[in-house]
PDB file of C-alpha atoms in Angstrom:
ATOM      1  CA  MET A   1      -1.951  84.150 -12.443  1.00 46.00           C
ATOM      2  CA  THR A   2      -5.425  83.136 -12.783  1.00 45.00           C
ATOM      3  CA  ILE A   3      -7.633  82.334 -16.131  1.00 48.00           C
ATOM      4  CA  TYR A   4     -10.362  82.698 -16.557  1.00 42.00           C
ATOM      5  CA  ASN A   5     -11.753  79.121 -17.044  1.00 46.00           C
ATOM      6  CA  SER A   6     -16.034  79.934 -17.857  1.00 45.00           C
ATOM      7  CA  LEU A   7     -15.431  79.295 -21.949  1.00 52.00           C
ATOM      8  CA  ALA A   8     -18.503  76.765 -21.202  1.00 49.00           C
ATOM      9  CA  PRO A   9     -20.237  76.986 -25.227  1.00 53.00           C
ATOM     10  CA  PRO A  10     -24.005  78.380 -25.068  1.00 50.00           C
ATOM     11  CA  ALA A  11     -27.076  76.041 -26.307  1.00 48.00           C
ATOM     12  CA  PRO A  12     -26.779  75.520 -29.588  1.00 48.00           C
ATOM     13  CA  LYS A  13     -29.810  77.298 -31.898  1.00 49.00           C
ATOM     14  CA  ARG A  14     -31.309  74.681 -33.968  1.00 46.00           C
ATOM     15  CA  LYS A  15     -31.488  75.117 -37.350  1.00 47.00           C
ATOM     16  CA  THR A  16     -33.877  74.534 -39.101  1.00 44.00           C
ATOM     17  CA  ALA A  17     -33.337  73.110 -42.282  1.00 44.00           C
ATOM     18  CA  ARG A  18     -35.875  70.244 -42.751  1.00 46.00           C
ATOM     19  CA  LYS A  19     -39.351  70.319 -43.438  1.00 45.00           C
ATOM     20  CA  GLY A  20     -41.640  67.803 -43.343  1.00 47.00           C
ATOM     21  CA  PRO A  21     -44.380  66.068 -41.341  1.00 46.00           C
ATOM     22  CA  GLY A  22     -43.222  65.773 -37.990  1.00 50.00           C
ATOM     23  CA  ARG A  23     -39.842  65.677 -35.964  1.00 55.00           C
ATOM     24  CA  PRO A  24     -37.274  62.360 -36.521  1.00 56.00           C
ATOM     25  CA  GLU A  25     -37.043  60.055 -33.636  1.00 54.00           C
ATOM     26  CA  GLY A  26     -34.598  60.570 -31.073  1.00 52.00           C
ATOM     27  CA  THR A  27     -35.228  64.600 -30.600  1.00 52.00           C
ATOM     28  CA  GLY A  28     -34.716  65.922 -26.917  1.00 52.00           C
ATOM     29  CA  ASP A  29     -33.017  64.839 -24.224  1.00 64.00           C
ATOM     30  CA  ASN A  30     -30.356  67.092 -25.374  1.00 89.00           C
ATOM     31  CA  ALA A  31     -29.498  65.461 -28.538  1.00 93.00           C
ATOM     32  CA  SER A  32     -28.244  68.548 -30.430  1.00 94.00           C
ATOM     33  CA  GLU A  33     -25.330  68.604 -28.199  1.00 94.00           C
ATOM     34  CA  ARG A  34     -24.187  64.840 -28.305  1.00 95.00           C
ATOM     35  CA  ILE A  35     -24.267  65.853 -31.928  1.00 97.00           C
ATOM     36  CA  LEU A  36     -21.997  68.721 -31.326  1.00 96.00           C
ATOM     37  CA  ASP A  37     -19.608  66.600 -29.400  1.00 95.00           C
ATOM     38  CA  ALA A  38     -19.371  63.654 -31.452  1.00 97.00           C
ATOM     39  CA  ALA A  39     -18.838  65.844 -34.195  1.00 97.00           C
ATOM     40  CA  GLU A  40     -16.254  67.869 -32.607  1.00 96.00           C
ATOM     41  CA  ASP A  41     -14.089  64.837 -31.773  1.00 95.00           C
ATOM     42  CA  GLU A  42     -14.182  63.147 -34.837  1.00 95.00           C
ATOM     43  CA  PHE A  43     -13.798  67.119 -37.097  1.00 94.00           C
ATOM     44  CA  ALA A  44     -10.612  67.388 -34.696  1.00 92.00           C
ATOM     45  CA  GLU A  45      -9.718  63.837 -35.446  1.00 92.00           C
ATOM     46  CA  THR A  46      -9.584  63.552 -39.546  1.00 92.00           C
ATOM     47  CA  GLY A  47     -10.613  66.898 -40.129  1.00 91.00           C
ATOM     48  CA  TYR A  48     -14.232  68.335 -42.619  1.00 93.00           C
ATOM     49  CA  THR A  49     -13.388  66.232 -45.132  1.00 91.00           C
ATOM     50  CA  GLY A  50     -12.631  62.594 -43.220  1.00 92.00           C
ATOM     51  CA  THR A  51     -15.335  62.622 -41.499  1.00 94.00           C
ATOM     52  CA  SER A  52     -18.499  61.488 -42.479  1.00 95.00           C
ATOM     53  CA  LEU A  53     -22.163  61.319 -41.273  1.00 96.00           C
ATOM     54  CA  ARG A  54     -22.615  58.263 -40.368  1.00 96.00           C
ATOM     55  CA  ALA A  55     -19.536  58.060 -37.402  1.00 97.00           C
ATOM     56  CA  ILE A  56     -21.139  61.152 -35.617  1.00 97.00           C
ATOM     57  CA  SER A  57     -24.168  59.881 -35.961  1.00 96.00           C
ATOM     58  CA  GLN A  58     -22.772  56.575 -34.470  1.00 96.00           C
ATOM     59  CA  LYS A  59     -20.802  57.890 -32.130  1.00 96.00           C
ATOM     60  CA  ALA A  60     -23.459  60.196 -31.237  1.00 96.00           C
ATOM     61  CA  GLY A  61     -25.653  57.457 -31.063  1.00 95.00           C
ATOM     62  CA  VAL A  62     -28.788  58.743 -32.957  1.00 96.00           C
ATOM     63  CA  THR A  63     -29.984  58.538 -36.650  1.00 95.00           C
ATOM     64  CA  GLN A  64     -28.089  60.660 -39.522  1.00 95.00           C
ATOM     65  CA  ALA A  65     -31.991  62.421 -40.121  1.00 95.00           C
ATOM     66  CA  LEU A  66     -31.980  63.753 -36.905  1.00 96.00           C
ATOM     67  CA  ILE A  67     -28.018  65.163 -37.464  1.00 96.00           C
ATOM     68  CA  ASN A  68     -29.620  67.575 -40.503  1.00 95.00           C
ATOM     69  CA  TYR A  69     -33.109  67.903 -38.874  1.00 95.00           C
ATOM     70  CA  TYR A  70     -30.619  70.035 -36.179  1.00 96.00           C
ATOM     71  CA  PHE A  71     -28.381  71.038 -38.473  1.00 96.00           C
ATOM     72  CA  GLY A  72     -29.245  70.839 -42.386  1.00 95.00           C
ATOM     73  CA  SER A  73     -26.125  69.635 -43.763  1.00 94.00           C
ATOM     74  CA  LYS A  74     -22.684  68.272 -42.603  1.00 95.00           C
ATOM     75  CA  TYR A  75     -20.993  71.775 -43.336  1.00 94.00           C
ATOM     76  CA  GLY A  76     -24.140  72.995 -40.918  1.00 95.00           C
ATOM     77  CA  LEU A  77     -22.627  70.611 -38.133  1.00 97.00           C
ATOM     78  CA  TYR A  78     -19.450  71.463 -38.398  1.00 96.00           C
ATOM     79  CA  GLU A  79     -19.628  75.149 -38.604  1.00 95.00           C
ATOM     80  CA  ALA A  80     -21.805  74.415 -35.593  1.00 96.00           C
ATOM     81  CA  VAL A  81     -19.260  72.946 -33.827  1.00 96.00           C
ATOM     82  CA  PHE A  82     -16.898  75.803 -34.943  1.00 95.00           C
ATOM     83  CA  ILE A  83     -18.441  78.643 -33.647  1.00 94.00           C
ATOM     84  CA  ARG A  84     -19.980  77.110 -30.443  1.00 93.00           C
ATOM     85  CA  ARG A  85     -16.766  77.668 -28.413  1.00 93.00           C
ATOM     86  CA  GLY A  86     -14.954  79.935 -31.303  1.00 94.00           C
ATOM     87  CA  ARG A  87     -17.926  82.798 -30.808  1.00 93.00           C
ATOM     88  CA  VAL A  88     -17.532  82.482 -26.848  1.00 93.00           C
ATOM     89  CA  VAL A  89     -13.305  82.714 -26.388  1.00 95.00           C
ATOM     90  CA  SER A  90     -13.570  86.039 -29.300  1.00 96.00           C
ATOM     91  CA  ASP A  91     -16.139  87.475 -26.503  1.00 96.00           C
ATOM     92  CA  GLU A  92     -14.108  86.856 -24.238  1.00 97.00           C
ATOM     93  CA  ARG A  93     -11.626  88.114 -25.081  1.00 97.00           C
ATOM     94  CA  LEU A  94     -13.406  91.635 -26.484  1.00 98.00           C
ATOM     95  CA  ARG A  95     -14.506  91.553 -22.659  1.00 97.00           C
ATOM     96  CA  ARG A  96     -10.452  91.413 -20.707  1.00 98.00           C
ATOM     97  CA  LEU A  97      -9.919  93.799 -23.480  1.00 98.00           C
ATOM     98  CA  ASN A  98     -12.469  96.667 -22.691  1.00 97.00           C
ATOM     99  CA  GLN A  99     -11.633  95.862 -18.895  1.00 97.00           C
ATOM    100  CA  LEU A 100      -8.286  97.208 -19.883  1.00 97.00           C
ATOM    101  CA  LYS A 101      -9.202 100.234 -21.729  1.00 95.00           C
ATOM    102  CA  GLN A 102     -11.249 100.815 -18.620  1.00 95.00           C
ATOM    103  CA  ARG A 103      -8.288 101.372 -16.137  1.00 92.00           C
ATOM    104  CA  THR A 104      -6.758 104.716 -15.213  1.00 91.00           C
ATOM    105  CA  ASP A 105      -3.137 103.126 -16.055  1.00 94.00           C
ATOM    106  CA  PRO A 106      -1.365 102.812 -19.428  1.00 94.00           C
ATOM    107  CA  ILE A 107      -2.410  99.686 -20.315  1.00 96.00           C
ATOM    108  CA  THR A 108       1.075  97.777 -21.816  1.00 97.00           C
ATOM    109  CA  VAL A 109       2.139  95.151 -24.273  1.00 98.00           C
ATOM    110  CA  GLU A 110       1.919  92.604 -21.824  1.00 98.00           C
ATOM    111  CA  GLN A 111      -1.613  92.795 -20.987  1.00 98.00           C
ATOM    112  CA  VAL A 112      -2.663  93.440 -24.576  1.00 98.00           C
ATOM    113  CA  VAL A 113      -1.615  89.807 -25.589  1.00 98.00           C
ATOM    114  CA  ARG A 114      -2.748  87.889 -21.794  1.00 97.00           C
ATOM    115  CA  ALA A 115      -6.110  88.759 -22.905  1.00 98.00           C
ATOM    116  CA  PHE A 116      -5.734  87.657 -26.259  1.00 98.00           C
ATOM    117  CA  LEU A 117      -4.024  84.247 -25.514  1.00 96.00           C
ATOM    118  CA  GLU A 118      -5.557  83.453 -21.559  1.00 95.00           C
ATOM    119  CA  PRO A 119      -9.264  82.980 -23.243  1.00 94.00           C
ATOM    120  CA  THR A 120      -7.737  80.201 -25.642  1.00 92.00           C
ATOM    121  CA  ILE A 121      -5.243  78.149 -23.079  1.00 90.00           C
ATOM    122  CA  ALA A 122      -8.360  77.977 -20.865  1.00 90.00           C
ATOM    123  CA  LEU A 123      -9.973  75.775 -23.554  1.00 89.00           C
ATOM    124  CA  ARG A 124      -7.203  73.287 -22.193  1.00 85.00           C
ATOM    125  CA  GLU A 125      -8.484  72.761 -18.811  1.00 85.00           C
ATOM    126  CA  GLU A 126     -10.992  70.264 -20.382  1.00 87.00           C
ATOM    127  CA  PRO A 127     -10.844  67.481 -23.149  1.00 87.00           C
ATOM    128  CA  ALA A 128     -13.497  69.208 -24.671  1.00 88.00           C
ATOM    129  CA  GLY A 129     -11.711  72.109 -24.902  1.00 89.00           C
ATOM    130  CA  ARG A 130      -8.726  70.475 -25.814  1.00 88.00           C
ATOM    131  CA  ARG A 131     -10.458  68.594 -28.998  1.00 90.00           C
ATOM    132  CA  PHE A 132     -11.457  72.144 -30.155  1.00 92.00           C
ATOM    133  CA  LEU A 133      -8.412  73.546 -30.175  1.00 90.00           C
ATOM    134  CA  ARG A 134      -7.649  70.619 -32.490  1.00 89.00           C
ATOM    135  CA  LEU A 135     -10.106  71.107 -34.668  1.00 91.00           C
ATOM    136  CA  GLN A 136      -9.339  74.736 -34.750  1.00 89.00           C
ATOM    137  CA  ALA A 137      -5.511  73.976 -35.554  1.00 86.00           C
ATOM    138  CA  ARG A 138      -7.031  71.869 -39.180  1.00 86.00           C
ATOM    139  CA  LEU A 139      -9.132  74.311 -39.495  1.00 87.00           C
ATOM    140  CA  HIS A 140      -6.303  76.381 -41.200  1.00 80.00           C
ATOM    141  CA  THR A 141      -5.770  72.787 -43.573  1.00 83.00           C
ATOM    142  CA  GLU A 142      -9.684  73.238 -44.393  1.00 86.00           C
ATOM    143  CA  PRO A 143     -10.536  74.236 -48.027  1.00 84.00           C
ATOM    144  CA  ALA A 144     -10.367  78.621 -48.344  1.00 85.00           C
ATOM    145  CA  GLU A 145     -14.216  78.399 -49.052  1.00 85.00           C
ATOM    146  CA  ILE A 146     -14.602  76.230 -45.218  1.00 85.00           C
ATOM    147  CA  SER A 147     -11.927  78.093 -43.016  1.00 87.00           C
ATOM    148  CA  TYR A 148     -12.018  81.845 -44.436  1.00 87.00           C
ATOM    149  CA  ARG A 149     -15.793  82.226 -43.346  1.00 88.00           C
ATOM    150  CA  LEU A 150     -15.601  80.600 -40.373  1.00 91.00           C
ATOM    151  CA  ARG A 151     -13.047  81.877 -39.504  1.00 89.00           C
ATOM    152  CA  ASN A 152     -14.077  85.158 -40.193  1.00 91.00           C
ATOM    153  CA  GLU A 153     -17.323  84.974 -37.885  1.00 91.00           C
ATOM    154  CA  ALA A 154     -15.995  83.652 -35.052  1.00 92.00           C
ATOM    155  CA  TYR A 155     -13.044  86.148 -34.478  1.00 94.00           C
ATOM    156  CA  ASP A 156     -12.764  88.744 -37.530  1.00 95.00           C
ATOM    157  CA  ILE A 157     -14.606  91.535 -34.954  1.00 96.00           C
ATOM    158  CA  SER A 158     -12.069  91.063 -31.906  1.00 96.00           C
ATOM    159  CA  THR A 159      -9.082  90.586 -33.660  1.00 96.00           C
ATOM    160  CA  ARG A 160      -9.228  94.041 -35.200  1.00 97.00           C
ATOM    161  CA  ALA A 161     -10.092  95.095 -32.168  1.00 98.00           C
ATOM    162  CA  PHE A 162      -6.689  93.816 -30.868  1.00 98.00           C
ATOM    163  CA  VAL A 163      -4.930  95.345 -33.621  1.00 98.00           C
ATOM    164  CA  ASN A 164      -6.316  98.311 -33.167  1.00 97.00           C
ATOM    165  CA  THR A 165      -5.665  98.329 -29.105  1.00 98.00           C
ATOM    166  CA  LEU A 166      -2.233  97.822 -30.094  1.00 98.00           C
ATOM    167  CA  LEU A 167      -1.612 100.834 -32.971  1.00 97.00           C
ATOM    168  CA  GLU A 168      -2.578 102.761 -30.120  1.00 96.00           C
ATOM    169  CA  ILE A 169      -0.493 102.115 -27.387  1.00 96.00           C
ATOM    170  CA  CYS A 170       2.924 101.047 -30.189  1.00 96.00           C
ATOM    171  CA  PRO A 171       2.771 104.331 -31.660  1.00 94.00           C
ATOM    172  CA  SER A 172       6.195 103.482 -33.564  1.00 95.00           C
ATOM    173  CA  LEU A 173       4.468 100.737 -35.260  1.00 96.00           C
ATOM    174  CA  SER A 174       2.538 101.032 -38.913  1.00 97.00           C
ATOM    175  CA  ALA A 175       0.094  98.338 -39.790  1.00 97.00           C
ATOM    176  CA  LYS A 176       2.138  96.447 -41.461  1.00 97.00           C
ATOM    177  CA  ASP A 177       3.764  95.553 -39.378  1.00 97.00           C
ATOM    178  CA  VAL A 178       1.335  95.289 -35.952  1.00 98.00           C
ATOM    179  CA  ASN A 179      -1.122  92.749 -38.587  1.00 97.00           C
ATOM    180  CA  TRP A 180       1.611  90.493 -39.160  1.00 97.00           C
ATOM    181  CA  ARG A 181       2.613  90.278 -35.761  1.00 97.00           C
ATOM    182  CA  MET A 182      -0.666  89.541 -34.775  1.00 96.00           C
ATOM    183  CA  ALA A 183      -0.515  86.730 -37.583  1.00 95.00           C
ATOM    184  CA  LEU A 184       2.208  85.397 -35.968  1.00 96.00           C
ATOM    185  CA  THR A 185       1.074  85.080 -32.472  1.00 95.00           C
ATOM    186  CA  ILE A 186      -2.185  83.296 -33.388  1.00 92.00           C
ATOM    187  CA  GLY A 187       0.237  80.721 -34.963  1.00 89.00           C
ATOM    188  CA  ALA A 188       2.333  80.415 -32.629  1.00 91.00           C
ATOM    189  CA  TYR A 189      -0.328  79.924 -30.185  1.00 88.00           C
ATOM    190  CA  MET A 190      -1.758  77.600 -31.958  1.00 85.00           C
ATOM    191  CA  TYR A 191       0.908  76.002 -32.092  1.00 84.00           C
ATOM    192  CA  ALA A 192       2.076  75.909 -28.627  1.00 84.00           C
ATOM    193  CA  PHE A 193      -1.958  74.945 -27.570  1.00 80.00           C
ATOM    194  CA  SER A 194      -2.541  72.143 -29.488  1.00 73.00           C
ATOM    195  CA  ASP A 195      -1.014  69.157 -28.087  1.00 67.00           C
ATOM    196  CA  THR A 196       1.674  68.324 -31.111  1.00 65.00           C
ATOM    197  CA  HIS A 197       4.165  66.748 -28.283  1.00 70.00           C
ATOM    198  CA  ARG A 198       6.849  68.040 -29.710  1.00 80.00           C
ATOM    199  CA  LEU A 199       8.492  69.253 -26.854  1.00 83.00           C
ATOM    200  CA  ASP A 200       8.444  66.191 -25.383  1.00 83.00           C
ATOM    201  CA  GLU A 201      10.393  65.180 -28.175  1.00 87.00           C
ATOM    202  CA  LEU A 202      12.789  68.073 -27.673  1.00 89.00           C
ATOM    203  CA  ALA A 203      13.372  68.943 -24.387  1.00 89.00           C
ATOM    204  CA  PRO A 204      11.391  65.857 -22.214  1.00 87.00           C
ATOM    205  CA  THR A 205      13.178  66.944 -18.754  1.00 90.00           C
ATOM    206  CA  GLU A 206      13.112  70.278 -19.646  1.00 92.00           C
ATOM    207  CA  CYS A 207       9.629  71.582 -20.207  1.00 90.00           C
ATOM    208  CA  ASP A 208       6.805  71.089 -19.926  1.00 89.00           C
ATOM    209  CA  PRO A 209       3.949  71.456 -22.206  1.00 86.00           C
ATOM    210  CA  ASN A 210       0.991  70.262 -20.006  1.00 85.00           C
ATOM    211  CA  ASP A 211       1.605  72.732 -17.939  1.00 89.00           C
ATOM    212  CA  THR A 212      -0.943  75.280 -18.632  1.00 88.00           C
ATOM    213  CA  LYS A 213       1.524  77.955 -16.427  1.00 92.00           C
ATOM    214  CA  GLU A 214       4.348  77.616 -17.716  1.00 92.00           C
ATOM    215  CA  VAL A 215       2.582  77.241 -21.408  1.00 91.00           C
ATOM    216  CA  ILE A 216       1.142  80.749 -20.686  1.00 93.00           C
ATOM    217  CA  GLU A 217       3.915  82.056 -19.211  1.00 96.00           C
ATOM    218  CA  GLU A 218       6.529  80.844 -22.518  1.00 95.00           C
ATOM    219  CA  ILE A 219       4.375  82.096 -24.876  1.00 95.00           C
ATOM    220  CA  THR A 220       3.418  85.783 -23.762  1.00 96.00           C
ATOM    221  CA  ALA A 221       6.867  86.321 -22.995  1.00 97.00           C
ATOM    222  CA  PHE A 222       7.491  85.392 -26.770  1.00 97.00           C
ATOM    223  CA  VAL A 223       5.083  87.081 -28.295  1.00 97.00           C
ATOM    224  CA  THR A 224       5.693  90.126 -25.888  1.00 97.00           C
ATOM    225  CA  ALA A 225       9.217  90.600 -26.799  1.00 97.00           C
ATOM    226  CA  GLY A 226       8.232  90.140 -30.931  1.00 97.00           C
ATOM    227  CA  LEU A 227       5.644  92.679 -30.492  1.00 97.00           C
ATOM    228  CA  ARG A 228       7.455  95.124 -29.352  1.00 96.00           C
ATOM    229  CA  ALA A 229      10.773  94.739 -31.817  1.00 96.00           C
ATOM    230  CA  PRO A 230      11.837  97.313 -33.773  1.00 96.00           C
ATOM    231  CA  PRO A 231       9.610  98.187 -36.916  1.00 95.00           C
ATOM    232  CA  VAL A 232      10.563  96.498 -40.158  1.00 94.00           C
ATOM    233  CA  TYR A 233       7.831  98.893 -41.650  1.00 90.00           C
ATOM    234  CA  PRO A 234       8.159 102.424 -39.284  1.00 84.00           C
ATOM    235  CA  ARG A 235       5.330 104.775 -39.516  1.00 81.00           C
TER     236      ARG A 235
END
């Protein structure tokens, strides 16, 4: 099994929210990337509300004025942190899905599931990716005015494309069934990929949640079986 592991985020677009006589001291030298990395770490650990710009500035070794220069506000920074990896995952999902559609043989449910899950689990291969997965799991506990727009911006297009593909290859399932099962798939992978360490307690000798191949094979089998289950609301 090959997992695409080139999910390095593109360089962030600098926001020009600050107007004034010049740039704050400390710009350049990848300062914006240091800020994003520090913010990702802080937001992943304490959430949006619990994180202060002071903590981020201290971790990144920059001034708060520089954070405001690049990102405009705390929310602007949070948005940039989430979008820089979330959009890369979404784009990779679409790339894989389009590859499947270009093949001449029929697309299987398992292939669609892998195309959806593997770009995300690839993030577990690096500490920065694991931080983002924790951040993403936390996003679901953030206020709606923060979480809904970011999730939609990062994932809406790709998730809808997968729903439409599943409707095509699972003719017995209604739109209600497929949307429910996609939502449950998202919940399952967020729990499985976000280092909850629950399996370390429940089955320390049987299961290895740090084994990427084991994780992807188990969740793929689980999700594929769920999608293939008889419809609750037939067409």
